[in-house]
XYZ file of C-alpha atoms in Angstrom:
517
model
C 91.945 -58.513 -63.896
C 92.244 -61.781 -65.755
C 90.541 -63.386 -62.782
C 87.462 -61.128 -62.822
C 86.796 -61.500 -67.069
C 86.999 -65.217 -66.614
C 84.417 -65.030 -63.658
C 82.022 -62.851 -65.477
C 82.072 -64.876 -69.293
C 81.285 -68.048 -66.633
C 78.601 -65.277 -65.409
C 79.192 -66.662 -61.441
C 78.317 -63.911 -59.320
C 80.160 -65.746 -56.311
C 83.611 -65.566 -58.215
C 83.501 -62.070 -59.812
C 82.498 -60.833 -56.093
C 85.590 -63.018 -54.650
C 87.820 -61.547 -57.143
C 86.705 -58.196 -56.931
C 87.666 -58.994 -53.258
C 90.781 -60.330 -53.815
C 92.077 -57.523 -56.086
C 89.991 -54.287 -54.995
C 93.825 -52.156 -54.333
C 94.194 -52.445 -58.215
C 90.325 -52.770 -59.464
C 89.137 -49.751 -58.157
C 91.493 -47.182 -59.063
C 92.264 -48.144 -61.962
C 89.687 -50.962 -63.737
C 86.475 -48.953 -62.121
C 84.599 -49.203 -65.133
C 85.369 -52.686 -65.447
C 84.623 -53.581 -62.417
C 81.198 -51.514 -62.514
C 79.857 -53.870 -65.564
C 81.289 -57.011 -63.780
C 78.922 -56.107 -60.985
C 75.474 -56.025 -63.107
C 76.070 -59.994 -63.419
C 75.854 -59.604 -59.273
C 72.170 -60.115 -57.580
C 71.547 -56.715 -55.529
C 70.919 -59.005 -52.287
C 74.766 -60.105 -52.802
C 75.708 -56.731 -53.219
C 73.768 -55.268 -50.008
C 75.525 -57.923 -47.855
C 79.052 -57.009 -48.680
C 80.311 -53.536 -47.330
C 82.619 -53.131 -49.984
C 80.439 -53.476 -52.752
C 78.071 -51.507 -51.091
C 79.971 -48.480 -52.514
C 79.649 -49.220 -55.931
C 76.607 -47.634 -56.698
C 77.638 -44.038 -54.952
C 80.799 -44.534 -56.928
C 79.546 -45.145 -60.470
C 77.296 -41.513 -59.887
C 80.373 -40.066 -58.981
C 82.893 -41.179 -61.773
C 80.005 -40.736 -64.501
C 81.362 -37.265 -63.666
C 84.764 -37.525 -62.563
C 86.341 -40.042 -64.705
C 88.283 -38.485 -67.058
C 92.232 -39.447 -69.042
C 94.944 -38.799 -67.287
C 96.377 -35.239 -69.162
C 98.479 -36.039 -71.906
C 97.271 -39.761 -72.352
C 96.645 -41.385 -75.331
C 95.284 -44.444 -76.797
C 99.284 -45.384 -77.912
C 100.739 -44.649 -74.358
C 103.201 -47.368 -72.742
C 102.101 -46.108 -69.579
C 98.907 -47.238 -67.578
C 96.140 -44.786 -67.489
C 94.824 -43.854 -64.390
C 90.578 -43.329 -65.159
C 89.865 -41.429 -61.671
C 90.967 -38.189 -60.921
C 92.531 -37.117 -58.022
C 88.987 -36.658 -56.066
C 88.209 -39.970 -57.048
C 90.964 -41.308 -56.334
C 91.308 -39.805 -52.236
C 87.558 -41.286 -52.219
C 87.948 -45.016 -53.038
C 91.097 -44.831 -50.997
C 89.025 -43.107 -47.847
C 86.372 -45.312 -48.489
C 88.179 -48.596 -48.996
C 90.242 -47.766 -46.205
C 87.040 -46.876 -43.623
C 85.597 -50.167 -44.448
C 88.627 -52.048 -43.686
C 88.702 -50.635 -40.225
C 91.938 -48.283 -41.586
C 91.062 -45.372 -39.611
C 93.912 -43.440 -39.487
C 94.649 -43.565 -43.650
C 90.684 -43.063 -44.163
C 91.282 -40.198 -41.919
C 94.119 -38.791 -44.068
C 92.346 -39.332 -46.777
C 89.834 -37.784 -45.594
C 91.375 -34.258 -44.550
C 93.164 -34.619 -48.121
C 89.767 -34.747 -49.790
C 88.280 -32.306 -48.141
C 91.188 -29.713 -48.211
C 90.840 -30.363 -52.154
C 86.782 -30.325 -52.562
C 87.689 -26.895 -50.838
C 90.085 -25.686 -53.313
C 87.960 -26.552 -56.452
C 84.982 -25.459 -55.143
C 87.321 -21.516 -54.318
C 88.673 -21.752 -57.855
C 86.009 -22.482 -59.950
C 83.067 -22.757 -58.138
C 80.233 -25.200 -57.441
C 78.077 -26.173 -59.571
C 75.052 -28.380 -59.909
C 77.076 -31.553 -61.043
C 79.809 -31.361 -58.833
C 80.406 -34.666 -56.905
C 81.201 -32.195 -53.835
C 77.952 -33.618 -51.867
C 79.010 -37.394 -51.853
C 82.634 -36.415 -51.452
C 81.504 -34.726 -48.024
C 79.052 -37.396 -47.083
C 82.088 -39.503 -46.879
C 84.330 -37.032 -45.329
C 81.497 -37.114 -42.522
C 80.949 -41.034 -42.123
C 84.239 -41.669 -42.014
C 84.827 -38.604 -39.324
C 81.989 -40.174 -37.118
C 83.310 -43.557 -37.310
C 86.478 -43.031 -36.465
C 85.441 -41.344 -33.323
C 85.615 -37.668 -34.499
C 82.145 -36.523 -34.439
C 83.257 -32.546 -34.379
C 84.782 -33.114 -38.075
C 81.915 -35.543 -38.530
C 79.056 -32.985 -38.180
C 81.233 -29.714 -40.063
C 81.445 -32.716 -43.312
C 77.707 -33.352 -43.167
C 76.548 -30.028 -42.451
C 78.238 -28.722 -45.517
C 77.253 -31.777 -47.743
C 73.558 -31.680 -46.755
C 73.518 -27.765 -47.694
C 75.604 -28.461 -51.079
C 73.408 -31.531 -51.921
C 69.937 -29.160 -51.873
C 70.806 -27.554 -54.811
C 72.971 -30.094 -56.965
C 71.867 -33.441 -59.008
C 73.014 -35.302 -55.699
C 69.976 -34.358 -53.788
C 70.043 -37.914 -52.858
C 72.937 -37.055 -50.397
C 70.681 -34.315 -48.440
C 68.670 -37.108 -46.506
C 71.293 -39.130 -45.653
C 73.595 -36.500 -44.347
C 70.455 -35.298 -42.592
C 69.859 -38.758 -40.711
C 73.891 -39.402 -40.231
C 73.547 -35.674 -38.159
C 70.412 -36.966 -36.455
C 72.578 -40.351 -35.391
C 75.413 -38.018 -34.421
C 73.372 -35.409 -32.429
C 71.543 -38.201 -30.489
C 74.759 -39.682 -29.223
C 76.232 -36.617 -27.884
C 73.145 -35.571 -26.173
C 71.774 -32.547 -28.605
C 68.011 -33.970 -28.764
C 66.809 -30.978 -29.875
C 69.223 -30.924 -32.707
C 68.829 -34.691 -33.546
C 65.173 -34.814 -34.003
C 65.138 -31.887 -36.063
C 67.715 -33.081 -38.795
C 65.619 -36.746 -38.327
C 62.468 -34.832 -39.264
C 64.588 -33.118 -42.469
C 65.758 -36.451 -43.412
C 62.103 -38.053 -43.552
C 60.682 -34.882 -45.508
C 62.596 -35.682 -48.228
C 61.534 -37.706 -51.145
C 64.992 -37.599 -53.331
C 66.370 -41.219 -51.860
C 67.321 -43.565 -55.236
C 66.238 -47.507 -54.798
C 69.805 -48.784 -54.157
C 69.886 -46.119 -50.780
C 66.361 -46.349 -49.396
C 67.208 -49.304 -47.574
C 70.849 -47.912 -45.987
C 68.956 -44.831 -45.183
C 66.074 -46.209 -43.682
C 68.359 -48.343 -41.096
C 70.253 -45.134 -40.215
C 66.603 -43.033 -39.294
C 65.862 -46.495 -37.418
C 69.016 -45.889 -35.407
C 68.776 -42.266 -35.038
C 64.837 -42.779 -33.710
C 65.804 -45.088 -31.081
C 68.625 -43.287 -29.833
C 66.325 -40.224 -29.366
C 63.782 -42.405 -27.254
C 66.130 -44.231 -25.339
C 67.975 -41.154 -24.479
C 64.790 -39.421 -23.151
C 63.325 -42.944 -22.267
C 60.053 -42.492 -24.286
C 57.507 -45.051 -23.595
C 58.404 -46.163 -27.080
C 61.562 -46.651 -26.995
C 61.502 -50.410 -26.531
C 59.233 -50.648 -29.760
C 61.998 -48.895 -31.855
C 65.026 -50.741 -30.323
C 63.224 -53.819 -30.992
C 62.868 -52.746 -34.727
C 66.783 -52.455 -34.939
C 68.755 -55.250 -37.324
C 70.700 -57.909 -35.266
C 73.808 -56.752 -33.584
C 75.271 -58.847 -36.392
C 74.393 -56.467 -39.389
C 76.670 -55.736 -41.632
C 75.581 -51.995 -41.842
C 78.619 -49.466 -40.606
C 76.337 -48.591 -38.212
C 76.974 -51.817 -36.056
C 78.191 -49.941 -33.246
C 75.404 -47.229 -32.098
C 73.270 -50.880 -32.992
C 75.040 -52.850 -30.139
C 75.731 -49.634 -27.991
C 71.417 -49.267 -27.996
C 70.444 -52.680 -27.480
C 72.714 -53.003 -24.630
C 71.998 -49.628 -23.130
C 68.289 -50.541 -23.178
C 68.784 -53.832 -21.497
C 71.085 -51.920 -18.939
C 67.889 -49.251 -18.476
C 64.985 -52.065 -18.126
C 66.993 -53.443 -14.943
C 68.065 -56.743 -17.462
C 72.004 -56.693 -16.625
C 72.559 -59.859 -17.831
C 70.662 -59.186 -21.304
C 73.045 -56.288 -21.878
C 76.267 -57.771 -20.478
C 75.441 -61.055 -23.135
C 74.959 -58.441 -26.227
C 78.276 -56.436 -25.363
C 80.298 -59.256 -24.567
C 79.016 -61.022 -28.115
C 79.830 -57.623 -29.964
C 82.765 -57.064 -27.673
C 84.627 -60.253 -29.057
C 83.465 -60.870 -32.524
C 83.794 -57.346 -33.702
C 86.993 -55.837 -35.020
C 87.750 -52.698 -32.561
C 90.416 -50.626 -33.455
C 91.808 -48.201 -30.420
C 90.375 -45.194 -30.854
C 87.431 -45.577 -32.857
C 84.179 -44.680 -31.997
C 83.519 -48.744 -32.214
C 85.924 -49.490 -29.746
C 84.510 -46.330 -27.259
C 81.181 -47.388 -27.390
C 81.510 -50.944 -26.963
C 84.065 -50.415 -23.873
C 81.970 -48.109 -22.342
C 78.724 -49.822 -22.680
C 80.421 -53.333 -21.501
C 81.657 -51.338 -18.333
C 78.733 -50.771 -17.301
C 76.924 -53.847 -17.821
C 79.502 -55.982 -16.031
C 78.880 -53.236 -12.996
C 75.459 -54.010 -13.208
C 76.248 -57.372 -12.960
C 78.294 -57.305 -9.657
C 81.452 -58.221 -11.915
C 83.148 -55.251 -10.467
C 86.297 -57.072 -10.652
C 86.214 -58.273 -14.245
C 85.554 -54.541 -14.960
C 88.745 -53.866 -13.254
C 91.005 -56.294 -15.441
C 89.182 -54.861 -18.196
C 89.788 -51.102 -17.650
C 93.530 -52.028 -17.516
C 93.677 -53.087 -21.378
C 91.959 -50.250 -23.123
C 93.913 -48.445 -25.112
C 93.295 -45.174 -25.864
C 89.618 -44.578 -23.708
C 87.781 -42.304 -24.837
C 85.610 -39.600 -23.188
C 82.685 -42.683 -22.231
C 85.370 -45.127 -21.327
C 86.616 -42.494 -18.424
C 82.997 -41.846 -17.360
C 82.384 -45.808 -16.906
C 86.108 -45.980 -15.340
C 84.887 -43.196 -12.689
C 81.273 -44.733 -12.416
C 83.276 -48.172 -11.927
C 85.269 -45.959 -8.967
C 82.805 -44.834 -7.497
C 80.594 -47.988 -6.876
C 83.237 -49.735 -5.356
C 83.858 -46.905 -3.356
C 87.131 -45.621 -4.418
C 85.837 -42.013 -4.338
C 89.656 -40.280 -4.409
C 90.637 -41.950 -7.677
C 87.073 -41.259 -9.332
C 87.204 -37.527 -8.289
C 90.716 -37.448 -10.026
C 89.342 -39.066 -13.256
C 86.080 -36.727 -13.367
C 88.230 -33.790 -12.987
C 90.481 -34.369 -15.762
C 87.179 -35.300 -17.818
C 85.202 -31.959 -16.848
C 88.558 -29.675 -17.445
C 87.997 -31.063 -21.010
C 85.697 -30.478 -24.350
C 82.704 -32.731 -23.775
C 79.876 -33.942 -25.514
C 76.776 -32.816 -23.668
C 75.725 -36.406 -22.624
C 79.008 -37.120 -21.498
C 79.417 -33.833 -19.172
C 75.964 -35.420 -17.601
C 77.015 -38.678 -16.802
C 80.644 -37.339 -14.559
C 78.077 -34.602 -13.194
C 76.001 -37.193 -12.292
C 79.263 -38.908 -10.557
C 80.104 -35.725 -9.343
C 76.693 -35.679 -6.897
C 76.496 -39.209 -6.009
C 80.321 -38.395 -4.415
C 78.941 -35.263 -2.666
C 75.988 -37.453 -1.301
C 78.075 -40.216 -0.311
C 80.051 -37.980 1.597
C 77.428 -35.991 3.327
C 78.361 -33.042 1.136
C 75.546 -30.472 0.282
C 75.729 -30.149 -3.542
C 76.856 -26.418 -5.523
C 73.586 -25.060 -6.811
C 75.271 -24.980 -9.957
C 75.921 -28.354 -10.295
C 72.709 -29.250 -9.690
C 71.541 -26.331 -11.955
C 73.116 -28.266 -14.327
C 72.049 -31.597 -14.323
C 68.755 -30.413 -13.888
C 69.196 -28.615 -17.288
C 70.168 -31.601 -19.531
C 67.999 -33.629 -17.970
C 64.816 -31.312 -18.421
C 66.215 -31.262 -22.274
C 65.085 -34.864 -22.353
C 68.385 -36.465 -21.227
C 67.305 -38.814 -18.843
C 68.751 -42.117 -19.680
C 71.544 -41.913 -17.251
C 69.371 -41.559 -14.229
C 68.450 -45.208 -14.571
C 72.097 -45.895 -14.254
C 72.305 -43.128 -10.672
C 71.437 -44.209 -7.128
C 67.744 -42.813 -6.253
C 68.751 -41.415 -3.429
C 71.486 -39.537 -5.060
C 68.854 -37.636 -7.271
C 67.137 -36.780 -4.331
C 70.161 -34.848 -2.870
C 70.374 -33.220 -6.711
C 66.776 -32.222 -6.092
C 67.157 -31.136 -2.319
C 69.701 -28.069 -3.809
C 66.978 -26.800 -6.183
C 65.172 -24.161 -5.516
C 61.859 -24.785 -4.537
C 60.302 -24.283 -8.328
C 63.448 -25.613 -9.996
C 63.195 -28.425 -7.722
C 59.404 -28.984 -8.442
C 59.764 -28.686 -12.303
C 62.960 -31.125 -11.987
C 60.818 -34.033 -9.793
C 57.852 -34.191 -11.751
C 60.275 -35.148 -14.515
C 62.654 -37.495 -12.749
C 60.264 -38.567 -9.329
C 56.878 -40.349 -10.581
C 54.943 -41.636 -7.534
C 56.214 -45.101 -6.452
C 59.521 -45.074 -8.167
C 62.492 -45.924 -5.897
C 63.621 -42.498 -5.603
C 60.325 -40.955 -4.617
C 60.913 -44.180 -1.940
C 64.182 -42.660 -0.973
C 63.133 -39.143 -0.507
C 61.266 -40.028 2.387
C 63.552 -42.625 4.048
C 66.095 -40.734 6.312
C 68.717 -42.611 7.742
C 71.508 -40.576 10.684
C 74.706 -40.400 9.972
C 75.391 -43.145 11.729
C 72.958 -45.938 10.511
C 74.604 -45.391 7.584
C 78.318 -45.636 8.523
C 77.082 -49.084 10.028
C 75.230 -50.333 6.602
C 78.701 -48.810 4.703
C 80.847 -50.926 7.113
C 78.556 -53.798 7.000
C 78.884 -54.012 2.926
C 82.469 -54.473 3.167
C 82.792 -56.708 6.128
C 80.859 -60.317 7.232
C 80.212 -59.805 10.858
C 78.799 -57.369 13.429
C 82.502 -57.286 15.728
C 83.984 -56.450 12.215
C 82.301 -53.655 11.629
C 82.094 -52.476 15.190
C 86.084 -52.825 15.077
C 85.739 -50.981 11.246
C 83.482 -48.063 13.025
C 85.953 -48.436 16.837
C 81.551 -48.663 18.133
C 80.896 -51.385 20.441
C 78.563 -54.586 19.107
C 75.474 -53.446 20.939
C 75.924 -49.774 19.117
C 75.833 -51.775 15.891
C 73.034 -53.712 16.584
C 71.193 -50.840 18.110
C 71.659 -48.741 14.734
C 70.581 -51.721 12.697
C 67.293 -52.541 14.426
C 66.907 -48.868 13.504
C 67.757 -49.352 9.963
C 65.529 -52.325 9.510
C 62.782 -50.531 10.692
C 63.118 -47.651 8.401
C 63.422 -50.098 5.335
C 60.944 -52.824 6.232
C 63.232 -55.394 6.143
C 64.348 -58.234 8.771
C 67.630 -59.295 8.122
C 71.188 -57.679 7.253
C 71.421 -59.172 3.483
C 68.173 -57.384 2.822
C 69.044 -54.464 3.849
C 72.056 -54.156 2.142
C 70.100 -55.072 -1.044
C 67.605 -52.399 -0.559
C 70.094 -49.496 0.533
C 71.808 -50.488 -2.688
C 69.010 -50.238 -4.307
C 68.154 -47.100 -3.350
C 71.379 -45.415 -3.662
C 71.884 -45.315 0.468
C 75.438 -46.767 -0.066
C 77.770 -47.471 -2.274
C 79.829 -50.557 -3.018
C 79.261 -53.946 -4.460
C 77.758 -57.183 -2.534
C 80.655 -58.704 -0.685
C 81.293 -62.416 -1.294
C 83.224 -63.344 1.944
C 85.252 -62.342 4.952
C 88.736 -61.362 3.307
C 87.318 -59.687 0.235
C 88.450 -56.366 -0.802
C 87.486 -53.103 -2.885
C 89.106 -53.768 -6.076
C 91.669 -50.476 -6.466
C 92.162 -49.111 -9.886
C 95.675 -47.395 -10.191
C 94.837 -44.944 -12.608
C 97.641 -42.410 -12.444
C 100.480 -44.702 -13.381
């Protein structure tokens, strides 16, 4: 405390922020309003910068209410008196603890706090001053950080409809856009843009939180269009802060610039902004940071042909979550391990899903059933078809063309027209694929070819003679205009023919992923 008077009679905002720093476990619950007046000698560009005294402002509204002596205190007690109460308290800690990357005690102090906003609010009621709104925003950022977006959304939902009627209106847009950020992610882009629209109407948003808020409707809008791949999309990723930004929101930030790169065919552009997040952030196991980054960084180094890096990567995560074990399976499946991805996907779909999520192992689900010359369950396609007519169409930039042909070939005939004039514009690859039918077995021969150098390999792989294999690939050249073997492994790729990464020489194999031990 000594530390911080000395820095504000010099009146150096660089100290008093260092010492507030240095000493925020005793400042804040119990020097708050000490610490409040040491921060008016602080620029507001100082403060913005720095997540922890980023809270200050939310704080002071709430202990202008909430600060009261501790019950029996007085000005003669020996003891030290504690100037929060009990709410107050569980919020610095949750707070304090969230922005240290303290998941698990922001979570416990989160459950705490809302377990007690519930009991004051059944004893005595709610009223217009009560700090219950910001409590709950809290509740709900530090829910949705930490990778829990069910508690997430039941926090915000109930702070946004507390916050209408209470002198914290300024809490109703924010919750609002935090739901829109939420819904976005788990695929409900219905739900998103609606609470995004609720959060603009609003005119209640103080100076100090215009800025915060409008980064979070920034993120929420470009999740929205890069989810249903509006022609806009790259306009309002491009408005995004630097994956550097100090906002909490960091990860959707990196998780949409890289995702966009991975959708635009860029590989390389995503795989640099996941790897730069990937080791420069903090990642805790089990957050929604560490999730998103995983997953996202999966699938770039797939689309980069680094199928094996992915491997040695998969083996050190701790704790996947639901995205990690799609981009494991999608990781299976590419390099052909089909047994170990169908084991994955089935523990996934046997489990509580996001919306988005369920898409992308459905998605994994067909391009297995195509790959094996399976016909595909009306239902499943039924249900791809759904989500993606719902606008959810950003991972069919990351599926083979051909495999949303064989999704569209178990349509019915107007389910199936309704579902290509969404997915199938003229001159796209799949409408290309559609009409390019390789037999059976031109494609065993292209299959055998991307995992082998030679012709008498593959005609040894396939127990065909060399003129069989040659005979099928004239055939396949034809079909796919192309005039040597390289290309047409390239383009079959391309189109979702085969599976399988480019093969790099003769005694290469598929990388296996031992994912029951």
């Amino acid at each position: 405390m000594e530390r911080l008077q000395r820095a504000v009679e010099a009146d150096d905002p660089h100290e008093i922020v260092d010492a507030i720093t240095a000493e925020k476990w005793w400042l804040l619950p119990n020097h708050f309003p000490e610490m409040r007046a040491a921060l008016a000698h602080v620029p507001p560009s100082m403060i913005a910068e720095h997540p922890l005294l980023r809270i200050a402002q939310p704080l002071i509204l709430l202990t202008n209410h909430s600060l009261t002596p501790a019950a029996g205190s007085s000005g003669t007690s020996q003891q030290p008196v504690k100037t929060l109460t009990d709410t107050g308290e569980l919020l610095v800690e949750m707070i304090v603890s969230r922005v240290s990357s303290d998941y698990p005690t922001a979570c416990s102090a989160a459950k705490r706090l809302a377990d007690l906003t519930m009991t004051n609010a059944m004893a005595s009621g709610y009223h217009a001053e009560d700090p219950a709104p910001l409590s709950l925003l809290h509740i709900g950022i530090t829910y949705m950080l930490a990778g829990q977006t069910r508690e997430a959304i039941r926090a915000l939902l109930w702070a946004k409809d507390l916050a209408s009627e209470s002198s914290y209106a300024f809490v109703y847009p924010d919750a609002c856009a935090k739901l829109a950020v939420i819904f976005a992610l788990r695929g409900s882009l219905h739900e998103a843009q609606r609470m995004l629209d609720e959060s603009r109407k609003s005119d209640a948003v103080p100076v100090f939180m215009s800025e915060f808020l409008d980064t979070t409707q920034r993120v929420a809008r470009a999740m929205i269009a890069l989810t249903r791949m509006d022609h806009d999309a790259g306009t309002l990723v491009g408005e995004l802060p630097g994956i550097d930004t100090l906002d909490e929101l960091w990860p959707f930030i990196v998780f949409i610039k890289a995702r966009f790169a991975l959708g635009q065919k860029r590989p390389l552009e995503g795989l640099d902004i996941a790897e730069l997040a990937f080791s420069s952030r903090p990642l805790v196991p089990g957050s929604l940071a560490a999730e998103l980054l995983t997953s996202v960084l999966l699938d770039a180094l797939l689309a980069s042909d680094a199928s094996e890096r992915a491997c040695c990567l998969i083996d050190f995560v701790a704790e996947p979550g639901q995205r990690t074990e799609v981009a494991r399976a999608r990781l299976l499946v590419r390099v052909g391990n089909h047994d170990d991805a169908e084991f994955v996907l089935q523990d996934l779909l046997n489990s509580d899903l996001d919306p988005t999520v369920r898409l992308g192992a459905q998605l994994l689900e067909a391009e297995i059933a195509h790959h094996r010359g399976i016909p595909l369950k009306l239902t499943l396609a039924r249900a791809v078809a759904g989500q993606v007519l719902c606008g959810s169409r950003w991972l069919l930039t990351q599926t083979p063309s051909a495999v949303i042909v064989h999704i569209a070939d178990a349509l019915p005939p107007d389910e199936r027209a309704a579902f290509e004039r969404a997915v199938l514009p003229d001159g796209s690859d799949t409408s290309k694929a559609s009409r390019i039918q390789l037999t059976r077995g031109e494609t065993s021969v292209l299959q055998a070819l991307s995992r082998t150098s030679t012709l008498d390999s593959a005609a040894a792989a396939l127990h065909l003679s060399r003129n069989t294999v040659k005979t099928h690939l004239s055939a396949v050249y034809r079909k796919l205009g192309v005039n040597s073997k390289d290309d047409a492994l390239q383009k079959a790729r391309q189109l979702g023919i085969i599976s399988g990464m480019p093969n790099d020489g003769p005694d290469q194999r598929v990388p296996h992923l031992d994912i029951r031990s």
